[in-house]
Structure formats: structure tokens, C-alpha cells
Short mmCIF file of C-alpha atoms in Angstrom, two decimals:
data_model
loop_
_atom_site.label_atom_id
_atom_site.label_comp_id
_atom_site.label_asym_id
_atom_site.label_seq_id
_atom_site.Cartn_x
_atom_site.Cartn_y
_atom_site.Cartn_z
CA UNK A 1 243.10 97.02 45.68
CA UNK A 2 241.01 94.43 47.59
CA UNK A 3 237.42 94.96 48.69
CA UNK A 4 238.26 95.94 52.27
CA UNK A 5 240.90 98.45 51.21
CA UNK A 6 238.61 100.01 48.63
CA UNK A 7 235.77 100.09 51.15
CA UNK A 8 237.93 101.84 53.73
CA UNK A 9 238.96 104.39 51.13
CA UNK A 10 235.32 104.97 50.22
CA UNK A 11 234.57 105.73 53.88
CA UNK A 12 237.49 108.14 54.11
CA UNK A 13 236.26 109.94 51.02
CA UNK A 14 232.90 110.74 52.66
CA UNK A 15 232.25 114.31 53.69
CA UNK A 16 230.53 114.33 57.06
CA UNK A 17 228.17 117.23 57.74
CA UNK A 18 229.05 118.89 61.04
CA UNK A 19 231.31 116.04 62.06
CA UNK A 20 234.67 114.32 61.77
CA UNK A 21 236.15 110.85 61.63
CA UNK A 22 238.11 109.97 64.76
CA UNK A 23 239.13 106.45 63.68
CA UNK A 24 238.71 104.20 60.66
CA UNK A 25 240.40 100.90 61.31
CA UNK A 26 240.29 97.19 60.58
CA UNK A 27 240.06 95.24 63.83
CA UNK A 28 241.43 91.69 63.72
CA UNK A 29 239.74 88.93 65.67
CA UNK A 30 241.48 88.77 69.06
CA UNK A 31 240.37 85.19 69.64
CA UNK A 32 239.39 83.48 66.36
CA UNK A 33 236.43 81.17 66.71
CA UNK A 34 235.44 82.38 70.20
CA UNK A 35 231.89 83.67 70.48
CA UNK A 36 232.77 86.01 73.38
CA UNK A 37 235.18 88.02 71.21
CA UNK A 38 234.15 89.81 68.01
CA UNK A 39 235.20 88.53 64.60
CA UNK A 40 237.35 90.61 62.28
CA UNK A 41 235.55 93.80 61.35
CA UNK A 42 235.86 97.49 60.53
CA UNK A 43 235.55 100.04 63.33
CA UNK A 44 234.50 103.62 62.54
CA UNK A 45 234.45 106.27 65.28
CA UNK A 46 232.84 109.64 64.58
CA UNK A 47 232.15 112.85 66.46
CA UNK A 48 229.23 115.00 65.37
CA UNK A 49 228.61 118.62 66.40
CA UNK A 50 225.32 119.51 64.70
CA UNK A 51 224.99 122.74 66.71
CA UNK A 52 227.04 124.55 69.31
CA UNK A 53 227.15 122.78 72.71
CA UNK A 54 226.21 119.46 71.06
CA UNK A 55 228.91 116.74 71.12
CA UNK A 56 227.77 113.31 69.89
CA UNK A 57 230.03 110.28 69.66
CA UNK A 58 229.13 107.36 67.38
CA UNK A 59 230.68 103.93 66.77
CA UNK A 60 229.92 101.86 63.69
CA UNK A 61 231.17 98.30 63.23
CA UNK A 62 231.04 96.49 59.92
CA UNK A 63 231.53 92.73 59.47
CA UNK A 64 233.56 91.36 56.60
CA UNK A 65 231.62 91.58 53.33
CA UNK A 66 231.10 87.84 53.03
CA UNK A 67 229.65 87.71 56.55
CA UNK A 68 227.30 90.72 56.24
CA UNK A 69 223.66 89.68 56.35
CA UNK A 70 222.50 92.78 54.51
CA UNK A 71 220.95 94.29 57.64
CA UNK A 72 221.73 97.29 59.82
CA UNK A 73 221.21 97.17 63.61
CA UNK A 74 221.04 100.29 65.74
CA UNK A 75 221.93 99.51 69.36
CA UNK A 76 220.59 101.49 72.30
CA UNK A 77 222.52 102.74 75.30
CA UNK A 78 221.65 102.61 79.00
CA UNK A 79 221.26 104.88 82.02
CA UNK A 80 222.53 108.37 81.36
CA UNK A 81 224.79 106.95 78.56
CA UNK A 82 227.97 109.04 78.14
CA UNK A 83 230.05 106.23 76.65
CA UNK A 84 229.76 103.27 74.28
CA UNK A 85 230.37 99.73 75.52
CA UNK A 86 232.23 97.79 72.81
CA UNK A 87 230.90 94.46 74.17
CA UNK A 88 227.41 95.18 72.82
CA UNK A 89 228.69 94.69 69.26
CA UNK A 90 230.08 91.16 69.70
CA UNK A 91 226.96 89.09 69.11
CA UNK A 92 225.52 91.32 66.38
CA UNK A 93 228.80 91.04 64.45
CA UNK A 94 228.77 87.25 64.72
CA UNK A 95 225.17 87.36 63.49
CA UNK A 96 226.24 89.34 60.46
CA UNK A 97 224.86 92.76 61.32
CA UNK A 98 226.44 96.08 60.49
CA UNK A 99 225.83 97.83 63.81
CA UNK A 100 226.07 101.27 65.41
CA UNK A 101 225.64 102.91 68.80
CA UNK A 102 225.99 106.37 70.32
CA UNK A 103 226.90 107.94 73.65
CA UNK A 104 223.73 110.08 73.28
CA UNK A 105 225.80 113.22 73.60
CA UNK A 106 226.21 113.00 77.39
CA UNK A 107 229.94 112.36 77.51
CA UNK A 108 231.88 112.55 79.78
CA UNK A 109 229.15 112.23 82.41
CA UNK A 110 225.47 113.19 83.05
CA UNK A 111 226.43 116.62 84.35
CA UNK A 112 227.19 117.64 80.76
CA UNK A 113 223.46 118.26 80.57
CA UNK A 114 223.28 120.82 83.35
CA UNK A 115 221.67 123.92 81.86
CA UNK A 116 222.38 122.65 78.32
CA UNK A 117 219.24 122.13 76.23
CA UNK A 118 221.33 120.83 73.29
CA UNK A 119 222.40 117.84 75.40
CA UNK A 120 218.76 117.33 76.34
CA UNK A 121 217.85 117.15 72.65
CA UNK A 122 220.73 114.78 71.90
CA UNK A 123 219.85 112.50 74.80
CA UNK A 124 216.15 112.65 74.02
CA UNK A 125 216.16 111.91 70.28
CA UNK A 126 218.71 113.71 68.12
CA UNK A 127 221.80 111.57 68.70
CA UNK A 128 220.00 108.33 67.84
CA UNK A 129 218.61 109.71 64.59
CA UNK A 130 221.95 111.18 63.52
CA UNK A 131 223.66 107.91 64.40
CA UNK A 132 221.17 106.09 62.18
CA UNK A 133 221.53 108.37 59.18
CA UNK A 134 225.33 108.49 59.45
CA UNK A 135 225.65 104.71 59.85
CA UNK A 136 223.60 104.09 56.72
CA UNK A 137 225.91 106.42 54.77
CA UNK A 138 228.95 104.50 56.04
CA UNK A 139 227.33 101.16 55.15
CA UNK A 140 226.52 102.38 51.63
CA UNK A 141 230.10 103.59 51.14
CA UNK A 142 231.78 100.45 52.48
CA UNK A 143 229.64 97.72 50.93
CA UNK A 144 228.54 99.64 47.85
CA UNK A 145 224.91 99.19 48.82
CA UNK A 146 222.66 100.18 51.69
CA UNK A 147 221.02 97.79 54.12
CA UNK A 148 218.06 95.82 52.87
CA UNK A 149 216.44 95.99 56.32
CA UNK A 150 217.22 98.15 59.34
CA UNK A 151 216.43 97.23 62.94
CA UNK A 152 216.84 98.89 66.33
CA UNK A 153 217.24 97.12 69.67
CA UNK A 154 217.46 98.90 73.00
CA UNK A 155 216.72 98.34 76.68
CA UNK A 156 215.86 100.92 79.36
CA UNK A 157 217.26 104.22 77.99
CA UNK A 158 217.71 102.22 74.80
CA UNK A 159 213.97 101.54 74.93
CA UNK A 160 213.37 105.29 75.09
CA UNK A 161 215.56 105.61 72.00
CA UNK A 162 213.56 102.83 70.33
CA UNK A 163 210.18 104.48 70.86
CA UNK A 164 211.49 107.93 69.92
CA UNK A 165 212.58 106.45 66.62
CA UNK A 166 209.17 104.84 66.00
CA UNK A 167 207.39 108.10 66.82
CA UNK A 168 209.67 110.83 65.45
CA UNK A 169 211.55 109.06 62.63
CA UNK A 170 209.30 106.18 61.52
CA UNK A 171 211.22 105.56 58.30
CA UNK A 172 214.60 105.04 60.01
CA UNK A 173 213.89 101.39 60.93
CA UNK A 174 211.84 98.48 59.60
CA UNK A 175 211.63 96.76 62.98
CA UNK A 176 212.13 98.01 66.53
CA UNK A 177 212.67 96.11 69.78
CA UNK A 178 211.99 98.23 72.88
CA UNK A 179 212.86 96.29 76.04
CA UNK A 180 212.00 97.70 79.50
CA UNK A 181 211.69 101.11 77.84
CA UNK A 182 212.25 104.31 79.86
CA UNK A 183 210.05 106.17 77.40
CA UNK A 184 207.96 108.04 80.01
CA UNK A 185 211.15 109.80 81.02
CA UNK A 186 210.22 112.89 83.04
CA UNK A 187 207.37 111.26 85.00
CA UNK A 188 209.66 108.25 85.64
CA UNK A 189 212.37 110.42 87.17
CA UNK A 190 209.74 112.26 89.20
CA UNK A 191 208.86 108.80 90.58
CA UNK A 192 212.55 108.26 91.37
CA UNK A 193 212.62 111.55 93.30
CA UNK A 194 209.35 110.77 95.10
CA UNK A 195 210.75 107.43 96.28
CA UNK A 196 214.11 108.98 97.17
CA UNK A 197 212.54 111.62 99.40
CA UNK A 198 210.25 109.09 101.13
CA UNK A 199 213.05 106.58 101.77
CA UNK A 200 215.42 109.26 103.01
CA UNK A 201 212.85 110.25 105.62
CA UNK A 202 211.78 106.69 106.48
CA UNK A 203 214.42 104.09 105.62
CA UNK A 204 213.74 100.37 105.42
CA UNK A 205 216.34 97.79 106.39
CA UNK A 206 217.12 95.01 103.95
CA UNK A 207 215.14 92.58 106.13
CA UNK A 208 212.15 94.91 106.30
CA UNK A 209 212.16 95.38 102.54
CA UNK A 210 212.37 91.62 102.02
CA UNK A 211 209.35 91.15 104.28
CA UNK A 212 207.37 93.77 102.36
CA UNK A 213 208.20 92.01 99.10
CA UNK A 214 207.17 88.66 100.64
CA UNK A 215 203.88 90.21 101.81
CA UNK A 216 203.11 91.34 98.25
CA UNK A 217 203.92 87.89 96.84
CA UNK A 218 201.78 86.16 99.49
CA UNK A 219 198.81 88.46 99.04
CA UNK A 220 198.83 88.14 95.23
CA UNK A 221 199.49 84.38 95.23
CA UNK A 222 195.82 83.37 94.78
CA UNK A 223 195.83 85.19 91.44
CA UNK A 224 198.81 83.19 90.11
CA UNK A 225 199.16 79.73 88.60
CA UNK A 226 200.60 77.22 91.12
CA UNK A 227 204.10 76.95 89.69
CA UNK A 228 204.90 80.58 90.55
CA UNK A 229 202.33 81.45 93.22
CA UNK A 230 203.99 83.10 96.22
CA UNK A 231 207.31 83.39 94.37
CA UNK A 232 206.62 86.09 91.81
CA UNK A 233 203.79 88.35 90.72
CA UNK A 234 203.17 88.02 87.00
CA UNK A 235 200.50 90.73 86.94
CA UNK A 236 201.05 93.40 89.62
CA UNK A 237 198.00 95.50 88.74
CA UNK A 238 196.29 96.48 91.98
CA UNK A 239 193.65 98.68 93.59
CA UNK A 240 193.87 100.99 96.64
CA UNK A 241 192.24 98.21 98.64
CA UNK A 242 195.03 95.84 97.55
CA UNK A 243 197.62 98.36 98.72
CA UNK A 244 195.98 98.58 102.15
CA UNK A 245 195.88 94.78 102.38
CA UNK A 246 199.55 94.38 101.48
CA UNK A 247 200.56 97.09 103.96
CA UNK A 248 198.53 95.35 106.70
CA UNK A 249 200.06 91.96 105.87
CA UNK A 250 203.59 93.43 105.86
CA UNK A 251 202.98 94.98 109.29
CA UNK A 252 201.75 91.60 110.54
CA UNK A 253 204.78 89.75 109.13
CA UNK A 254 207.36 92.20 110.53
CA UNK A 255 206.85 93.65 114.00
CA UNK A 256 209.70 96.12 113.45
CA UNK A 257 207.62 98.05 110.91
CA UNK A 258 206.22 101.25 112.43
CA UNK A 259 203.17 103.38 111.55
CA UNK A 260 205.63 105.66 109.76
CA UNK A 261 206.71 102.69 107.61
CA UNK A 262 203.06 101.92 106.88
CA UNK A 263 202.43 105.48 105.62
CA UNK A 264 205.65 105.37 103.58
CA UNK A 265 204.45 102.13 101.94
CA UNK A 266 201.13 103.72 101.01
CA UNK A 267 203.01 106.55 99.31
CA UNK A 268 205.52 104.24 97.59
CA UNK A 269 202.83 101.87 96.25
CA UNK A 270 200.50 104.78 95.42
CA UNK A 271 203.02 106.75 93.37
CA UNK A 272 203.65 110.49 92.97
CA UNK A 273 200.85 113.02 92.62
CA UNK A 274 200.95 116.80 92.24
CA UNK A 275 201.07 118.42 95.70
CA UNK A 276 198.74 121.24 94.75
CA UNK A 277 196.22 119.59 92.41
CA UNK A 278 196.43 115.87 93.21
CA UNK A 279 196.97 115.04 89.53
CA UNK A 280 198.66 111.76 88.79
CA UNK A 281 202.37 112.10 87.86
CA UNK A 282 203.30 108.39 87.80
CA UNK A 283 202.10 105.13 89.32
CA UNK A 284 203.79 103.45 92.26
CA UNK A 285 206.34 100.71 92.97
CA UNK A 286 204.92 97.35 91.80
CA UNK A 287 204.23 94.73 94.47
CA UNK A 288 207.01 92.17 94.71
CA UNK A 289 209.82 94.42 93.48
CA UNK A 290 212.86 96.09 95.01
CA UNK A 291 212.83 99.57 96.57
CA UNK A 292 216.53 100.00 96.01
CA UNK A 293 216.47 100.43 92.21
CA UNK A 294 213.42 102.72 92.41
CA UNK A 295 215.17 105.81 93.85
CA UNK A 296 218.30 106.62 91.83
CA UNK A 297 218.93 108.32 88.50
CA UNK A 298 218.31 111.87 89.72
CA UNK A 299 220.58 113.61 87.22
CA UNK A 300 217.67 115.13 85.30
CA UNK A 301 216.93 117.39 88.28
CA UNK A 302 220.52 118.68 88.16
CA UNK A 303 219.98 119.43 84.48
CA UNK A 304 217.14 121.80 85.37
CA UNK A 305 217.90 123.04 88.90
CA UNK A 306 221.71 122.84 88.97
CA UNK A 307 224.25 120.91 91.00
CA UNK A 308 223.79 122.81 94.22
CA UNK A 309 220.05 122.24 94.65
CA UNK A 310 219.22 119.96 97.61
CA UNK A 311 217.12 117.18 96.14
CA UNK A 312 215.08 116.99 99.33
CA UNK A 313 213.81 120.55 98.72
CA UNK A 314 212.42 119.91 95.20
CA UNK A 315 208.66 120.01 95.58
CA UNK A 316 205.93 118.20 93.70
CA UNK A 317 204.12 121.40 92.75
CA UNK A 318 205.84 124.33 91.06
CA UNK A 319 209.21 122.61 90.81
CA UNK A 320 207.78 119.57 89.04
CA UNK A 321 205.86 121.92 86.71
CA UNK A 322 209.14 123.69 85.79
CA UNK A 323 211.00 120.41 85.34
CA UNK A 324 208.24 118.98 83.12
CA UNK A 325 208.02 122.06 80.93
CA UNK A 326 211.81 122.13 80.38
CA UNK A 327 212.50 118.42 79.71
CA UNK A 328 209.21 116.71 78.88
CA UNK A 329 208.89 117.81 75.22
CA UNK A 330 212.47 116.68 74.46
CA UNK A 331 212.87 113.48 76.47
CA UNK A 332 209.48 111.77 76.57
CA UNK A 333 208.56 109.23 73.89
CA UNK A 334 204.81 109.39 74.57
CA UNK A 335 203.16 110.10 71.22
CA UNK A 336 200.66 107.23 70.80
CA UNK A 337 200.23 107.83 67.06
CA UNK A 338 202.27 105.10 65.41
CA UNK A 339 200.44 105.34 62.09
CA UNK A 340 203.48 106.53 60.10
CA UNK A 341 205.55 103.64 61.44
CA UNK A 342 202.78 101.23 60.45
CA UNK A 343 202.56 102.79 56.98
CA UNK A 344 206.30 102.25 56.59
CA UNK A 345 205.70 98.56 57.22
CA UNK A 346 207.40 98.64 60.59
CA UNK A 347 207.01 96.02 63.31
CA UNK A 348 207.45 96.84 67.01
CA UNK A 349 207.92 94.55 70.01
CA UNK A 350 207.79 96.10 73.50
CA UNK A 351 208.57 94.28 76.75
CA UNK A 352 208.29 95.19 80.44
CA UNK A 353 209.15 93.21 83.58
CA UNK A 354 206.48 92.70 86.21
CA UNK A 355 209.10 92.92 89.02
CA UNK A 356 210.91 95.94 87.55
CA UNK A 357 210.71 98.92 89.92
CA UNK A 358 213.39 100.85 88.00
CA UNK A 359 211.28 101.23 84.86
CA UNK A 360 207.87 99.91 86.00
CA UNK A 361 205.53 98.26 83.59
CA UNK A 362 202.50 100.45 84.19
CA UNK A 363 203.47 103.49 82.07
CA UNK A 364 204.25 101.16 79.14
CA UNK A 365 200.99 99.23 79.51
CA UNK A 366 199.09 102.51 79.49
CA UNK A 367 201.10 103.77 76.47
CA UNK A 368 200.11 100.58 74.65
CA UNK A 369 196.45 101.19 75.47
CA UNK A 370 196.71 104.78 74.24
CA UNK A 371 198.37 103.54 71.03
CA UNK A 372 195.44 101.16 70.55
CA UNK A 373 193.02 104.08 70.99
CA UNK A 374 195.02 106.07 68.43
CA UNK A 375 194.79 103.38 65.71
CA UNK A 376 191.18 102.52 66.49
CA UNK A 377 191.41 99.13 68.20
CA UNK A 378 193.74 96.75 70.00
CA UNK A 379 193.31 94.20 67.21
CA UNK A 380 194.60 96.74 64.69
CA UNK A 381 197.58 97.64 66.89
CA UNK A 382 198.54 94.00 67.33
CA UNK A 383 198.98 93.72 63.56
CA UNK A 384 202.24 95.63 63.87
CA UNK A 385 202.96 96.21 67.57
CA UNK A 386 203.02 93.70 70.48
CA UNK A 387 203.51 94.25 74.21
CA UNK A 388 204.75 91.50 76.56
CA UNK A 389 204.73 91.76 80.36
CA UNK A 390 207.47 89.34 81.47
CA UNK A 391 206.59 87.59 84.77
CA UNK A 392 209.07 88.32 87.56
CA UNK A 393 211.59 90.08 85.32
CA UNK A 394 213.37 93.05 86.90
CA UNK A 395 215.80 95.64 85.55
CA UNK A 396 218.63 93.30 86.48
CA UNK A 397 218.50 89.96 88.29
CA UNK A 398 214.89 89.28 89.25
CA UNK A 399 212.91 86.51 90.90
CA UNK A 400 211.12 85.29 87.75
CA UNK A 401 211.70 84.63 84.04
CA UNK A 402 215.31 85.35 83.08
CA UNK A 403 215.55 83.60 79.74
CA UNK A 404 213.59 84.54 76.64
CA UNK A 405 213.82 83.46 73.02
CA UNK A 406 215.89 85.62 70.68
CA UNK A 407 213.50 88.58 70.35
CA UNK A 408 215.50 90.21 67.58
CA UNK A 409 215.24 87.03 65.53
CA UNK A 410 211.48 86.94 66.16
CA UNK A 411 211.27 90.57 65.08
CA UNK A 412 213.15 90.04 61.82
CA UNK A 413 211.03 87.00 60.95
CA UNK A 414 207.84 88.97 61.68
CA UNK A 415 208.98 91.88 59.51
CA UNK A 416 210.51 89.92 56.66
CA UNK A 417 208.46 86.69 56.58
CA UNK A 418 205.17 87.73 58.24
CA UNK A 419 205.72 85.16 61.03
CA UNK A 420 203.67 86.43 63.97
CA UNK A 421 205.66 86.08 67.22
CA UNK A 422 202.69 84.94 69.32
CA UNK A 423 203.34 83.31 72.72
CA UNK A 424 206.94 83.34 73.97
CA UNK A 425 208.67 80.46 75.77
CA UNK A 426 209.95 81.93 79.05
CA UNK A 427 212.30 80.10 81.44
CA UNK A 428 213.91 80.58 84.80
CA UNK A 429 217.45 79.25 85.06
CA UNK A 430 219.63 79.18 88.15
CA UNK A 431 223.24 77.98 87.73
CA UNK A 432 222.16 76.56 84.34
CA UNK A 433 219.45 74.52 86.09
CA UNK A 434 215.88 74.88 84.80
CA UNK A 435 213.60 76.02 87.65
CA UNK A 436 210.41 76.49 85.66
CA UNK A 437 209.09 77.14 82.18
CA UNK A 438 206.32 79.68 81.66
CA UNK A 439 204.70 80.72 78.38
CA UNK A 440 204.26 84.49 77.95
CA UNK A 441 201.36 85.65 75.81
CA UNK A 442 201.16 89.13 74.30
CA UNK A 443 199.03 91.62 76.24
CA UNK A 444 196.17 91.49 77.08
CA UNK A 445 196.21 87.69 77.07
CA UNK A 446 197.16 85.94 80.28
CA UNK A 447 198.31 82.42 81.20
CA UNK A 448 196.07 80.05 83.14
CA UNK A 449 196.06 76.27 83.64
CA UNK A 450 193.81 74.25 81.38
CA UNK A 451 191.26 72.48 83.56
CA UNK A 452 191.40 69.32 81.42
CA UNK A 453 195.14 68.68 81.20
CA UNK A 454 196.67 71.05 83.75
CA UNK A 455 198.88 72.63 81.09
CA UNK A 456 199.37 76.40 80.80
CA UNK A 457 197.30 78.11 78.13
CA UNK A 458 196.61 81.70 77.04
CA UNK A 459 193.19 83.26 77.47
CA UNK A 460 191.87 86.79 77.04
CA UNK A 461 192.83 88.93 80.04
CA UNK A 462 191.80 92.24 81.54
CA UNK A 463 192.82 95.52 79.96
CA UNK A 464 194.06 98.73 81.56
CA UNK A 465 193.97 98.67 85.34
CA UNK A 466 196.82 101.13 85.93
CA UNK A 467 196.68 104.76 86.92
CA UNK A 468 196.82 107.04 83.84
CA UNK A 469 199.31 109.92 84.08
CA UNK A 470 197.69 113.33 83.83
CA UNK A 471 198.09 114.69 80.32
CA UNK A 472 199.98 117.83 81.32
CA UNK A 473 202.84 115.69 82.59
CA UNK A 474 203.10 114.22 79.08
CA UNK A 475 203.48 117.41 77.04
CA UNK A 476 203.55 117.07 73.22
CA UNK A 477 206.93 116.38 71.64
CA UNK A 478 208.92 119.52 70.94
CA UNK A 479 210.53 120.20 67.54
#
């Protein structure tokens, strides 16, 4: 019996706890030598039912033994999850990773979570941890040894998964990459609802929105280096006075904007607050970013209030209190104490986009500051955790940096070889044409032009500067 056959048999001999194998199969390469199609590998599909009303799907893909790099890679999902995209495995397999992903227990669609706290737990943290533990068992069975190093990479909802792992299960992974992380989940979706209600009552045309974005870019331009001034906002931190100035400039640039639009802009840029107490729930839409991607993803309110509830009637007082109490302890990855992850030897890289209004940077910047407070200093935190604010990056196509170095490679070198990632080389490409290059320093450093040679350089920058969410909207993690 050859290695692959014996490895497949070893997988089949495993006894899964509260689960079953759906498929164990060797997948041939559909297009040998092509980087856009996966190489030959083993596919394992599993369904786990750890408790009643929990239904978690997992896929694990294993490269041929001679190609395996000895590492395991957990891959995050996106949005409300509910399925697993096979395309996410292609590059990891070529790079030699044994990889796994999960549907987060929300199959077949987000409404599976309506009134079902077990789905909330799976989506919040349980499915990712079970995926990780199960995948390592499969790897051990197939290769005859476990992974030497384990990494996790996720974006958006995958970033929530990433930070839940660092906080709840710090020994699962040796390195974690959390890109544009939706870790502040219940306040974030309250922000979506806030924006949705405002824009339903006072819509903006595409031209009006473009003029508002242009007003933000123009107002913030003096704070930028020349190569991007007026085009993007690399640091959208602002004050109430800045908001008033951008609203006034937008009104001046676009005569079609009404006083109602002006008030809507104040609310959108100001962000949601509790209707009864005035407590901060989330910060506002960043200057220079789209309104359109800041008002969707309202499925969490169906989970709590049901399908029939009119979203326009959900209030930012008692309803938000109920919603936070139900979902916050299970979905939010807000525990700033990363000491157990540090003790495990873990390394963590977090990124946000300055033009991302879907998962805005400000909650992540503040989380990073709270994590620094928890470990005693920013210098201590930077020994194992770095935060990068990517200029002009959005949650999809954005106006700024759209090419970064291989962050997973930087993470593995940091964890395994103690190579500190430092400043990143960011680029903007359009139709494969280089528009500009921009170095990106880890927070709180910022990029300025050297007075002597005119070249970009990193200097110490300001800290904080975003509105901190009231603690009661970040309840402690449950279970």
C-alpha cells in the first residue's frame, strides 16, 4: 500500500466525536502546472453536530506528502458565511500548506441563526475552534505527524475568527493574520442599522455621495503627503469640528444637498449613540469612504427580533440593549488580554483600511490601544502584535493601496525566524500599471517626507483619537 492509500485509510479509521465524514477523496490536478488551479491533493469534508441545533461543515485539503511544508493554515470565511469557497485553498496548496475552512455553522443562509443561540455560538467562535482541532487530527492521521507550526488567516468575518482564536483559544495557532477584522461585531452591525435608517429617510444620489467623498479628501489633503493628497485619506481620524467643516465644504461643492442632507451627514460621520443615555455605540463613517457598503449586513437583527420585524422600527435604546445582551458575549472578539497568546509564543498581525466603511478602522485601532493597556505598554504589545492602517484601502476596490507584500509570509518569518515585519511596501496598481508606491509603517508610526531628500520616512505618530465604545456595548465573552 502506498503512502497516499495508507494515509486515506488512516483518516477513515478516525472516530469523529459528534460528527461524520461526508467525503474523503483524492483530487487530481485539473490543470497541471497552472497556478489558478489547485495541485493534486486530498479533500476531506466533515459535518459536526456538537450539540442539538448546531450544524457545522468543514473542509480540509492536504497536499501530497512531498509538497507539504509541515504547516497547517486555518482559513477564515466572509460575511455571514454559510458555505465554503473552494478557490481559497488554491494558493495555500501550491505553497505547501495543509489547510481547512468552515461554513461557521450558518448553512444554508444567515436565517439559520434566527432564534438559534447554537448558531450564534458556532458563528461567533465554536465552529472555528472545532475546525482547528479536527483538522489537526486529520493531518496527524494522514501524514503520521502533526503540523510543526499552525497559522490562521482571515479577512472581515475571517478577521473576527482570527481574533476570537487569539483570545479564546490562544494555543490553537502560532501566528494569526487578522485582515480588516469584524471583531467588534454587535456594535458594528448597530452602525450598519444606524446608517441604514438614516439613508432610508434621507437618500443620497451617487453624484451627491461622490461630492461628499471629494469634500472629505479635499479638507484632509493638507494633512497628507503630496503624492496622495486630495486622492485618499491615509489617516481619517477627526474631531467634531472637522465633521462640521467637511459638511460645510460638501454643501458648498454640491448645491443639491439640502439641510436634511447636512444633518444626515453629521449623524453618519458622528456614528451611533444610545438614544436614552447618549453612550457611544460605534464611531462613524470615515471621511473619504463609501456610504453604500456601510448599511448592509442586517441579518443579526433578524437573529434576535425575527424575520417580520421592520428594521426601521428597531430603536437605539431598549432594542439595542436587548440585541447586545443576546449576541455580544458570543460574537464579539473584544477581550484585550492577549497574554496567553503571547505566552504561547504567538505572533499577530492586524490590518485595517483607512477607506473601509464596511468594517471601519476605528474600532480596531481602539482595540489595539486597549490591548496595549492590558500588557502594560505599546512597546510590549509590538513585540508580538502589530497593527497596520492601510492608506485608501476599502473592503473591496478602494482608491488607495491595493497591493501589499505577502503578509502570511511575513508572519511565518516573524514567528519562526524572529524577523520583525517593520514597514510594509504598499502599492497602487491600475491595469497592472504602477500609480504610486507608499510605505506603511506599523501604528502609531506615520509616513512623512524627509525634508532633506524628499523621500517618505516613518516617524512617531499620534495615538488614539477615535471615539471609544461604551463598555456595556462590549460585554465580556460568554462561556
